[in-house]
Amino acid sequence: MIKIVIADDEPHVCKELEYIIGRESELKIVKVCHNGTEALEQISKLQPEIVFLDIEMPGLNGIQLGYYLKNMKRQPYLIFVTAYGDFALDAFKVGAKGYILKPFSEEDVQEQIRQAREYIERQTPTPDKGREIPKTKIPVQDNGKFKLLDQQTIVLAYANDRAVYVRSDGTDYMVDFSLAELEGHLQKNIFIRCHRNHIVNISKVKEVVPWFNSTYMLVMEGETNVPVSRA
């Protein structure tokens, strides 16, 4: 479970962030603060992995708060959420890794969450970190055994209900990696991350279809439809 603190003096912004973040089962909002002084106290106390931080707030503003957080032993992943684009340089000087301009879309927030999760996964040691994978093969589960799939045969990979699958020759196989880990082992000239939950083999794309809100849908071999995020 990834802990999150939201710090923003606009209640409607907090509510919108709560709604979007609340749809992710592995994320937990542990505190919502409406001024910078309270935020510093709660972040120091709760040690969240991610902080969504406004800039213009009562008490400490977001940049001032960022300087304090930068010196913490365990600095959280900072995502600034602001109506002001000209604070971006100051934000990154204090360790910001994300910057969202208001008004934001749900996809803007989801993309920042995706990047934060991948960053946290890379920083978190696991027993699997040191294992080697053959360069052109991906190990998958198949009826209690492991088999190696040639990457050229993989049509797509996707995350569903905390598990990750790859599809090859009409069959979906579970893999023992997060989508971010799997992406790191797939060949960059063949696969693209088209959506936070999907990776596709570009040679297996049959059609690109315009979809809602300036997005697109990919029609893959086997007639599977895969969404493409605006990001």
PDB file of C-alpha atoms in Angstrom:
ATOM      1  CA  MET A   1       0.000   0.000   0.000  1.00  0.00           C
ATOM      2  CA  ILE A   2       1.377   3.392  -1.049  1.00  0.00           C
ATOM      3  CA  LYS A   3       0.565   6.215   1.381  1.00  0.00           C
ATOM      4  CA  ILE A   4      -0.362   9.644   0.030  1.00  0.00           C
ATOM      5  CA  VAL A   5      -0.765  13.093   1.580  1.00  0.00           C
ATOM      6  CA  ILE A   6      -2.629  15.875  -0.243  1.00  0.00           C
ATOM      7  CA  ALA A   7      -1.847  19.497   0.651  1.00  0.00           C
ATOM      8  CA  ASP A   8      -4.030  22.142  -1.010  1.00  0.00           C
ATOM      9  CA  ASP A   9      -6.129  25.002   0.364  1.00  0.00           C
ATOM     10  CA  GLU A  10      -8.863  24.542  -2.249  1.00  0.00           C
ATOM     11  CA  PRO A  11     -11.404  21.946  -0.999  1.00  0.00           C
ATOM     12  CA  HIS A  12     -12.749  21.170  -4.474  1.00  0.00           C
ATOM     13  CA  VAL A  13      -9.229  20.355  -5.716  1.00  0.00           C
ATOM     14  CA  CYS A  14      -8.697  18.023  -2.755  1.00  0.00           C
ATOM     15  CA  LYS A  15     -12.014  16.295  -3.436  1.00  0.00           C
ATOM     16  CA  GLU A  16     -11.131  15.791  -7.087  1.00  0.00           C
ATOM     17  CA  LEU A  17      -7.729  14.333  -6.215  1.00  0.00           C
ATOM     18  CA  GLU A  18      -9.321  12.103  -3.577  1.00  0.00           C
ATOM     19  CA  TYR A  19     -11.785  10.771  -6.141  1.00  0.00           C
ATOM     20  CA  ILE A  20      -9.121   9.988  -8.762  1.00  0.00           C
ATOM     21  CA  ILE A  21      -6.629   8.491  -6.313  1.00  0.00           C
ATOM     22  CA  GLY A  22      -9.372   6.533  -4.540  1.00  0.00           C
ATOM     23  CA  ARG A  23      -9.947   4.477  -7.668  1.00  0.00           C
ATOM     24  CA  GLU A  24      -6.514   2.885  -7.278  1.00  0.00           C
ATOM     25  CA  SER A  25      -6.669  -0.054  -4.864  1.00  0.00           C
ATOM     26  CA  GLU A  26      -2.957   0.077  -3.979  1.00  0.00           C
ATOM     27  CA  LEU A  27      -3.043   3.753  -2.974  1.00  0.00           C
ATOM     28  CA  LYS A  28      -4.182   5.104   0.390  1.00  0.00           C
ATOM     29  CA  ILE A  29      -4.733   8.788   1.226  1.00  0.00           C
ATOM     30  CA  VAL A  30      -3.628   9.089   4.845  1.00  0.00           C
ATOM     31  CA  LYS A  31      -4.172  12.846   5.258  1.00  0.00           C
ATOM     32  CA  VAL A  32      -5.587  15.896   3.478  1.00  0.00           C
ATOM     33  CA  CYS A  33      -4.117  19.219   4.642  1.00  0.00           C
ATOM     34  CA  HIS A  34      -5.179  22.765   3.803  1.00  0.00           C
ATOM     35  CA  ASN A  35      -2.062  24.713   4.783  1.00  0.00           C
ATOM     36  CA  GLY A  36       1.666  24.215   4.510  1.00  0.00           C
ATOM     37  CA  THR A  37       2.413  24.188   8.225  1.00  0.00           C
ATOM     38  CA  GLU A  38      -0.055  21.378   8.896  1.00  0.00           C
ATOM     39  CA  ALA A  39       1.256  19.517   5.852  1.00  0.00           C
ATOM     40  CA  LEU A  40       4.858  19.585   7.139  1.00  0.00           C
ATOM     41  CA  GLU A  41       3.731  18.228  10.513  1.00  0.00           C
ATOM     42  CA  GLN A  42       1.648  15.423   8.997  1.00  0.00           C
ATOM     43  CA  ILE A  43       4.216  14.432   6.371  1.00  0.00           C
ATOM     44  CA  SER A  44       6.911  14.199   9.067  1.00  0.00           C
ATOM     45  CA  LYS A  45       4.578  12.101  11.194  1.00  0.00           C
ATOM     46  CA  LEU A  46       2.990   9.814   8.563  1.00  0.00           C
ATOM     47  CA  GLN A  47       5.970   9.352   6.200  1.00  0.00           C
ATOM     48  CA  PRO A  48       3.939   9.072   2.974  1.00  0.00           C
ATOM     49  CA  GLU A  49       5.555   7.818  -0.226  1.00  0.00           C
ATOM     50  CA  ILE A  50       3.773  10.428  -2.386  1.00  0.00           C
ATOM     51  CA  VAL A  51       2.738  14.045  -1.684  1.00  0.00           C
ATOM     52  CA  PHE A  52       0.450  16.100  -3.914  1.00  0.00           C
ATOM     53  CA  LEU A  53       1.403  19.681  -3.080  1.00  0.00           C
ATOM     54  CA  ASP A  54      -0.113  23.066  -3.955  1.00  0.00           C
ATOM     55  CA  ILE A  55       2.165  26.123  -4.143  1.00  0.00           C
ATOM     56  CA  GLU A  56       0.000  29.016  -2.944  1.00  0.00           C
ATOM     57  CA  MET A  57      -1.175  27.988   0.550  1.00  0.00           C
ATOM     58  CA  PRO A  58      -1.521  29.650   3.971  1.00  0.00           C
ATOM     59  CA  GLY A  59       1.422  29.170   6.314  1.00  0.00           C
ATOM     60  CA  LEU A  60       4.326  27.641   4.447  1.00  0.00           C
ATOM     61  CA  ASN A  61       3.849  27.776   0.700  1.00  0.00           C
ATOM     62  CA  GLY A  62       4.635  24.739  -1.420  1.00  0.00           C
ATOM     63  CA  ILE A  63       8.165  25.808  -2.352  1.00  0.00           C
ATOM     64  CA  GLN A  64       9.076  26.583   1.272  1.00  0.00           C
ATOM     65  CA  LEU A  65       7.621  23.247   2.335  1.00  0.00           C
ATOM     66  CA  GLY A  66       9.588  21.545  -0.417  1.00  0.00           C
ATOM     67  CA  TYR A  67      12.876  22.827   1.058  1.00  0.00           C
ATOM     68  CA  TYR A  68      11.995  21.230   4.399  1.00  0.00           C
ATOM     69  CA  LEU A  69      10.997  17.943   2.738  1.00  0.00           C
ATOM     70  CA  LYS A  70      14.172  17.883   0.659  1.00  0.00           C
ATOM     71  CA  ASN A  71      16.199  17.577   3.868  1.00  0.00           C
ATOM     72  CA  MET A  72      14.143  14.728   5.294  1.00  0.00           C
ATOM     73  CA  LYS A  73      15.915  11.401   5.588  1.00  0.00           C
ATOM     74  CA  ARG A  74      13.103   9.786   3.629  1.00  0.00           C
ATOM     75  CA  GLN A  75      11.981  12.378   1.101  1.00  0.00           C
ATOM     76  CA  PRO A  76       8.558  11.667  -0.419  1.00  0.00           C
ATOM     77  CA  TYR A  77       7.855  11.710  -4.148  1.00  0.00           C
ATOM     78  CA  LEU A  78       6.654  15.293  -4.697  1.00  0.00           C
ATOM     79  CA  ILE A  79       4.000  16.149  -7.274  1.00  0.00           C
ATOM     80  CA  PHE A  80       3.158  19.848  -7.408  1.00  0.00           C
ATOM     81  CA  VAL A  81      -0.407  20.752  -8.373  1.00  0.00           C
ATOM     82  CA  THR A  82      -0.729  24.459  -9.162  1.00  0.00           C
ATOM     83  CA  ALA A  83      -2.313  27.058 -11.396  1.00  0.00           C
ATOM     84  CA  TYR A  84       1.077  28.714 -11.974  1.00  0.00           C
ATOM     85  CA  GLY A  85       3.428  27.420 -14.639  1.00  0.00           C
ATOM     86  CA  ASP A  86       6.248  29.809 -13.777  1.00  0.00           C
ATOM     87  CA  PHE A  87       7.074  28.028 -10.500  1.00  0.00           C
ATOM     88  CA  ALA A  88       8.203  24.837 -12.260  1.00  0.00           C
ATOM     89  CA  LEU A  89      11.944  25.582 -12.012  1.00  0.00           C
ATOM     90  CA  ASP A  90      11.683  26.373  -8.278  1.00  0.00           C
ATOM     91  CA  ALA A  91       9.624  23.218  -7.755  1.00  0.00           C
ATOM     92  CA  PHE A  92      12.217  20.959  -9.349  1.00  0.00           C
ATOM     93  CA  LYS A  93      14.987  22.647  -7.374  1.00  0.00           C
ATOM     94  CA  VAL A  94      13.342  21.406  -4.186  1.00  0.00           C
ATOM     95  CA  GLY A  95      13.034  17.869  -5.494  1.00  0.00           C
ATOM     96  CA  ALA A  96       9.706  17.807  -7.340  1.00  0.00           C
ATOM     97  CA  LYS A  97       9.325  14.878  -9.703  1.00  0.00           C
ATOM     98  CA  GLY A  98       5.930  15.870 -11.088  1.00  0.00           C
ATOM     99  CA  TYR A  99       4.179  19.136 -11.971  1.00  0.00           C
ATOM    100  CA  ILE A 100       0.467  19.320 -12.806  1.00  0.00           C
ATOM    101  CA  LEU A 101      -1.207  22.522 -13.929  1.00  0.00           C
ATOM    102  CA  LYS A 102      -4.750  23.339 -12.819  1.00  0.00           C
ATOM    103  CA  PRO A 103      -7.294  22.695 -14.137  1.00  0.00           C
ATOM    104  CA  PHE A 104      -6.139  19.124 -14.536  1.00  0.00           C
ATOM    105  CA  SER A 105      -7.731  16.050 -16.046  1.00  0.00           C
ATOM    106  CA  GLU A 106      -8.042  12.604 -14.506  1.00  0.00           C
ATOM    107  CA  GLU A 107      -5.509  11.365 -17.026  1.00  0.00           C
ATOM    108  CA  ASP A 108      -2.996  14.025 -15.929  1.00  0.00           C
ATOM    109  CA  VAL A 109      -3.152  12.694 -12.380  1.00  0.00           C
ATOM    110  CA  GLN A 110      -3.111   9.041 -13.426  1.00  0.00           C
ATOM    111  CA  GLU A 111       0.005   9.591 -15.521  1.00  0.00           C
ATOM    112  CA  GLN A 112       1.808  11.182 -12.566  1.00  0.00           C
ATOM    113  CA  ILE A 113       0.715   8.309 -10.323  1.00  0.00           C
ATOM    114  CA  ARG A 114       2.035   5.817 -12.864  1.00  0.00           C
ATOM    115  CA  GLN A 115       5.425   7.519 -12.928  1.00  0.00           C
ATOM    116  CA  ALA A 116       5.488   7.713  -9.121  1.00  0.00           C
ATOM    117  CA  ARG A 117       4.712   4.021  -8.725  1.00  0.00           C
ATOM    118  CA  GLU A 118       7.417   3.041 -11.183  1.00  0.00           C
ATOM    119  CA  TYR A 119       9.911   5.259  -9.360  1.00  0.00           C
ATOM    120  CA  ILE A 120       8.958   3.747  -5.989  1.00  0.00           C
ATOM    121  CA  GLU A 121       9.238   0.215  -7.394  1.00  0.00           C
ATOM    122  CA  ARG A 122      12.733   0.948  -8.682  1.00  0.00           C
ATOM    123  CA  GLN A 123      13.766   2.283  -5.265  1.00  0.00           C
ATOM    124  CA  THR A 124      12.299  -0.655  -3.324  1.00  0.00           C
ATOM    125  CA  PRO A 125      14.578  -3.701  -3.029  1.00  0.00           C
ATOM    126  CA  THR A 126      12.862  -7.038  -3.656  1.00  0.00           C
ATOM    127  CA  PRO A 127      14.128 -10.630  -3.769  1.00  0.00           C
ATOM    128  CA  ASP A 128      13.600 -10.581  -7.530  1.00  0.00           C
ATOM    129  CA  LYS A 129      15.739  -7.533  -8.316  1.00  0.00           C
ATOM    130  CA  GLY A 130      18.820  -9.519  -9.152  1.00  0.00           C
ATOM    131  CA  ARG A 131      17.344 -12.168 -11.422  1.00  0.00           C
ATOM    132  CA  GLU A 132      18.391 -12.301 -15.035  1.00  0.00           C
ATOM    133  CA  ILE A 133      15.995 -12.662 -17.954  1.00  0.00           C
ATOM    134  CA  PRO A 134      17.078 -13.868 -21.391  1.00  0.00           C
ATOM    135  CA  LYS A 135      17.279 -10.846 -23.681  1.00  0.00           C
ATOM    136  CA  THR A 136      14.757 -12.091 -26.251  1.00  0.00           C
ATOM    137  CA  LYS A 137      12.644 -14.336 -24.020  1.00  0.00           C
ATOM    138  CA  ILE A 138      10.029 -13.604 -21.353  1.00  0.00           C
ATOM    139  CA  PRO A 139       9.294 -16.235 -18.662  1.00  0.00           C
ATOM    140  CA  VAL A 140       5.572 -16.875 -18.150  1.00  0.00           C
ATOM    141  CA  GLN A 141       3.466 -19.220 -16.036  1.00  0.00           C
ATOM    142  CA  ASP A 142       1.856 -22.096 -17.933  1.00  0.00           C
ATOM    143  CA  ASN A 143      -0.133 -24.709 -15.989  1.00  0.00           C
ATOM    144  CA  GLY A 144       2.168 -24.635 -12.992  1.00  0.00           C
ATOM    145  CA  LYS A 145       5.341 -24.540 -15.055  1.00  0.00           C
ATOM    146  CA  PHE A 146       7.423 -21.787 -16.605  1.00  0.00           C
ATOM    147  CA  LYS A 147       7.899 -21.401 -20.311  1.00  0.00           C
ATOM    148  CA  LEU A 148       9.920 -18.861 -22.273  1.00  0.00           C
ATOM    149  CA  LEU A 149       8.100 -16.771 -24.874  1.00  0.00           C
ATOM    150  CA  ASP A 150       9.888 -15.184 -27.783  1.00  0.00           C
ATOM    151  CA  GLN A 151       9.196 -11.459 -27.566  1.00  0.00           C
ATOM    152  CA  GLN A 152       8.290 -11.350 -31.271  1.00  0.00           C
ATOM    153  CA  THR A 153       5.226 -13.520 -30.546  1.00  0.00           C
ATOM    154  CA  ILE A 154       3.836 -11.267 -27.797  1.00  0.00           C
ATOM    155  CA  VAL A 155       0.904  -9.132 -28.968  1.00  0.00           C
ATOM    156  CA  LEU A 156       0.418  -7.117 -25.800  1.00  0.00           C
ATOM    157  CA  ALA A 157       0.938  -7.023 -22.042  1.00  0.00           C
ATOM    158  CA  TYR A 158      -1.566  -5.678 -19.549  1.00  0.00           C
ATOM    159  CA  ALA A 159      -2.240  -5.242 -15.840  1.00  0.00           C
ATOM    160  CA  ASN A 160      -5.509  -6.473 -14.386  1.00  0.00           C
ATOM    161  CA  ASP A 161      -6.556  -6.866 -10.752  1.00  0.00           C
ATOM    162  CA  ARG A 162      -2.979  -6.629  -9.369  1.00  0.00           C
ATOM    163  CA  ALA A 163      -1.663  -9.206 -11.840  1.00  0.00           C
ATOM    164  CA  VAL A 164       0.224  -8.785 -15.127  1.00  0.00           C
ATOM    165  CA  TYR A 165      -0.369 -10.856 -18.255  1.00  0.00           C
ATOM    166  CA  VAL A 166       1.109 -11.187 -21.726  1.00  0.00           C
ATOM    167  CA  ARG A 167      -0.851 -12.391 -24.742  1.00  0.00           C
ATOM    168  CA  SER A 168       0.798 -14.651 -27.317  1.00  0.00           C
ATOM    169  CA  ASP A 169      -0.806 -16.825 -30.003  1.00  0.00           C
ATOM    170  CA  GLY A 170      -4.272 -16.205 -28.562  1.00  0.00           C
ATOM    171  CA  THR A 171      -3.351 -17.224 -24.988  1.00  0.00           C
ATOM    172  CA  ASP A 172      -2.938 -14.996 -21.935  1.00  0.00           C
ATOM    173  CA  TYR A 173      -0.083 -15.947 -19.594  1.00  0.00           C
ATOM    174  CA  MET A 174       0.616 -14.513 -16.141  1.00  0.00           C
ATOM    175  CA  VAL A 175       4.094 -13.141 -15.441  1.00  0.00           C
ATOM    176  CA  ASP A 176       5.851 -12.592 -12.119  1.00  0.00           C
ATOM    177  CA  PHE A 177       6.708  -8.938 -12.740  1.00  0.00           C
ATOM    178  CA  SER A 178       5.002  -5.614 -12.381  1.00  0.00           C
ATOM    179  CA  LEU A 179       4.152  -3.916 -15.667  1.00  0.00           C
ATOM    180  CA  ALA A 180       7.000  -1.458 -15.079  1.00  0.00           C
ATOM    181  CA  GLU A 181       9.519  -4.281 -14.542  1.00  0.00           C
ATOM    182  CA  LEU A 182       8.263  -6.102 -17.617  1.00  0.00           C
ATOM    183  CA  GLU A 183       8.543  -2.913 -19.688  1.00  0.00           C
ATOM    184  CA  GLY A 184      12.196  -2.663 -18.707  1.00  0.00           C
ATOM    185  CA  HIS A 185      12.915  -6.103 -20.182  1.00  0.00           C
ATOM    186  CA  LEU A 186      10.935  -5.762 -23.415  1.00  0.00           C
ATOM    187  CA  GLN A 187      12.747  -4.609 -26.533  1.00  0.00           C
ATOM    188  CA  LYS A 188      12.304  -0.842 -26.939  1.00  0.00           C
ATOM    189  CA  ASN A 189      12.156  -0.949 -30.735  1.00  0.00           C
ATOM    190  CA  ILE A 190       9.204  -3.363 -30.638  1.00  0.00           C
ATOM    191  CA  PHE A 191       7.068  -2.410 -27.632  1.00  0.00           C
ATOM    192  CA  ILE A 192       5.519   0.862 -26.462  1.00  0.00           C
ATOM    193  CA  ARG A 193       3.651   1.789 -23.286  1.00  0.00           C
ATOM    194  CA  CYS A 194       0.479   3.216 -24.810  1.00  0.00           C
ATOM    195  CA  HIS A 195      -1.517   3.361 -21.571  1.00  0.00           C
ATOM    196  CA  ARG A 196      -0.795   3.007 -17.882  1.00  0.00           C
ATOM    197  CA  ASN A 197      -2.191  -0.545 -17.962  1.00  0.00           C
ATOM    198  CA  HIS A 198      -1.101  -1.638 -21.432  1.00  0.00           C
ATOM    199  CA  ILE A 199       2.066  -2.301 -23.440  1.00  0.00           C
ATOM    200  CA  VAL A 200       1.708  -3.273 -27.115  1.00  0.00           C
ATOM    201  CA  ASN A 201       3.858  -4.813 -29.819  1.00  0.00           C
ATOM    202  CA  ILE A 202       3.713  -2.153 -32.532  1.00  0.00           C
ATOM    203  CA  SER A 203       4.136  -4.758 -35.276  1.00  0.00           C
ATOM    204  CA  LYS A 204       0.869  -6.360 -34.104  1.00  0.00           C
ATOM    205  CA  VAL A 205      -1.235  -3.190 -34.456  1.00  0.00           C
ATOM    206  CA  LYS A 206      -3.831  -3.532 -37.247  1.00  0.00           C
ATOM    207  CA  GLU A 207      -5.632  -0.197 -36.941  1.00  0.00           C
ATOM    208  CA  VAL A 208      -5.507   3.100 -35.042  1.00  0.00           C
ATOM    209  CA  VAL A 209      -9.048   4.361 -34.432  1.00  0.00           C
ATOM    210  CA  PRO A 210      -9.950   7.879 -33.163  1.00  0.00           C
ATOM    211  CA  TRP A 211     -11.772   7.631 -29.829  1.00  0.00           C
ATOM    212  CA  PHE A 212     -13.315   9.945 -27.240  1.00  0.00           C
ATOM    213  CA  ASN A 213     -11.710  13.137 -25.848  1.00  0.00           C
ATOM    214  CA  SER A 214      -8.881  13.233 -28.410  1.00  0.00           C
ATOM    215  CA  THR A 215      -7.712   9.707 -27.538  1.00  0.00           C
ATOM    216  CA  TYR A 216      -7.260   6.657 -29.749  1.00  0.00           C
ATOM    217  CA  MET A 217      -7.994   2.952 -29.712  1.00  0.00           C
ATOM    218  CA  LEU A 218      -5.588   0.362 -31.114  1.00  0.00           C
ATOM    219  CA  VAL A 219      -7.041  -2.701 -32.833  1.00  0.00           C
ATOM    220  CA  MET A 220      -4.528  -5.510 -32.303  1.00  0.00           C
ATOM    221  CA  GLU A 221      -4.115  -8.892 -33.965  1.00  0.00           C
ATOM    222  CA  GLY A 222      -6.906 -11.085 -32.646  1.00  0.00           C
ATOM    223  CA  GLU A 223      -9.240  -8.055 -32.717  1.00  0.00           C
ATOM    224  CA  THR A 224      -8.391  -6.929 -29.185  1.00  0.00           C
ATOM    225  CA  ASN A 225      -8.982  -3.202 -28.577  1.00  0.00           C
ATOM    226  CA  VAL A 226      -6.369  -1.352 -26.498  1.00  0.00           C
ATOM    227  CA  PRO A 227      -6.777   2.273 -25.303  1.00  0.00           C
ATOM    228  CA  VAL A 228      -4.158   4.937 -25.937  1.00  0.00           C
ATOM    229  CA  SER A 229      -3.872   7.651 -23.286  1.00  0.00           C
ATOM    230  CA  ARG A 230      -3.549  11.286 -24.322  1.00  0.00           C
ATOM    231  CA  ALA A 231      -0.203  11.402 -22.532  1.00  0.00           C
TER     232      ALA A 231
END
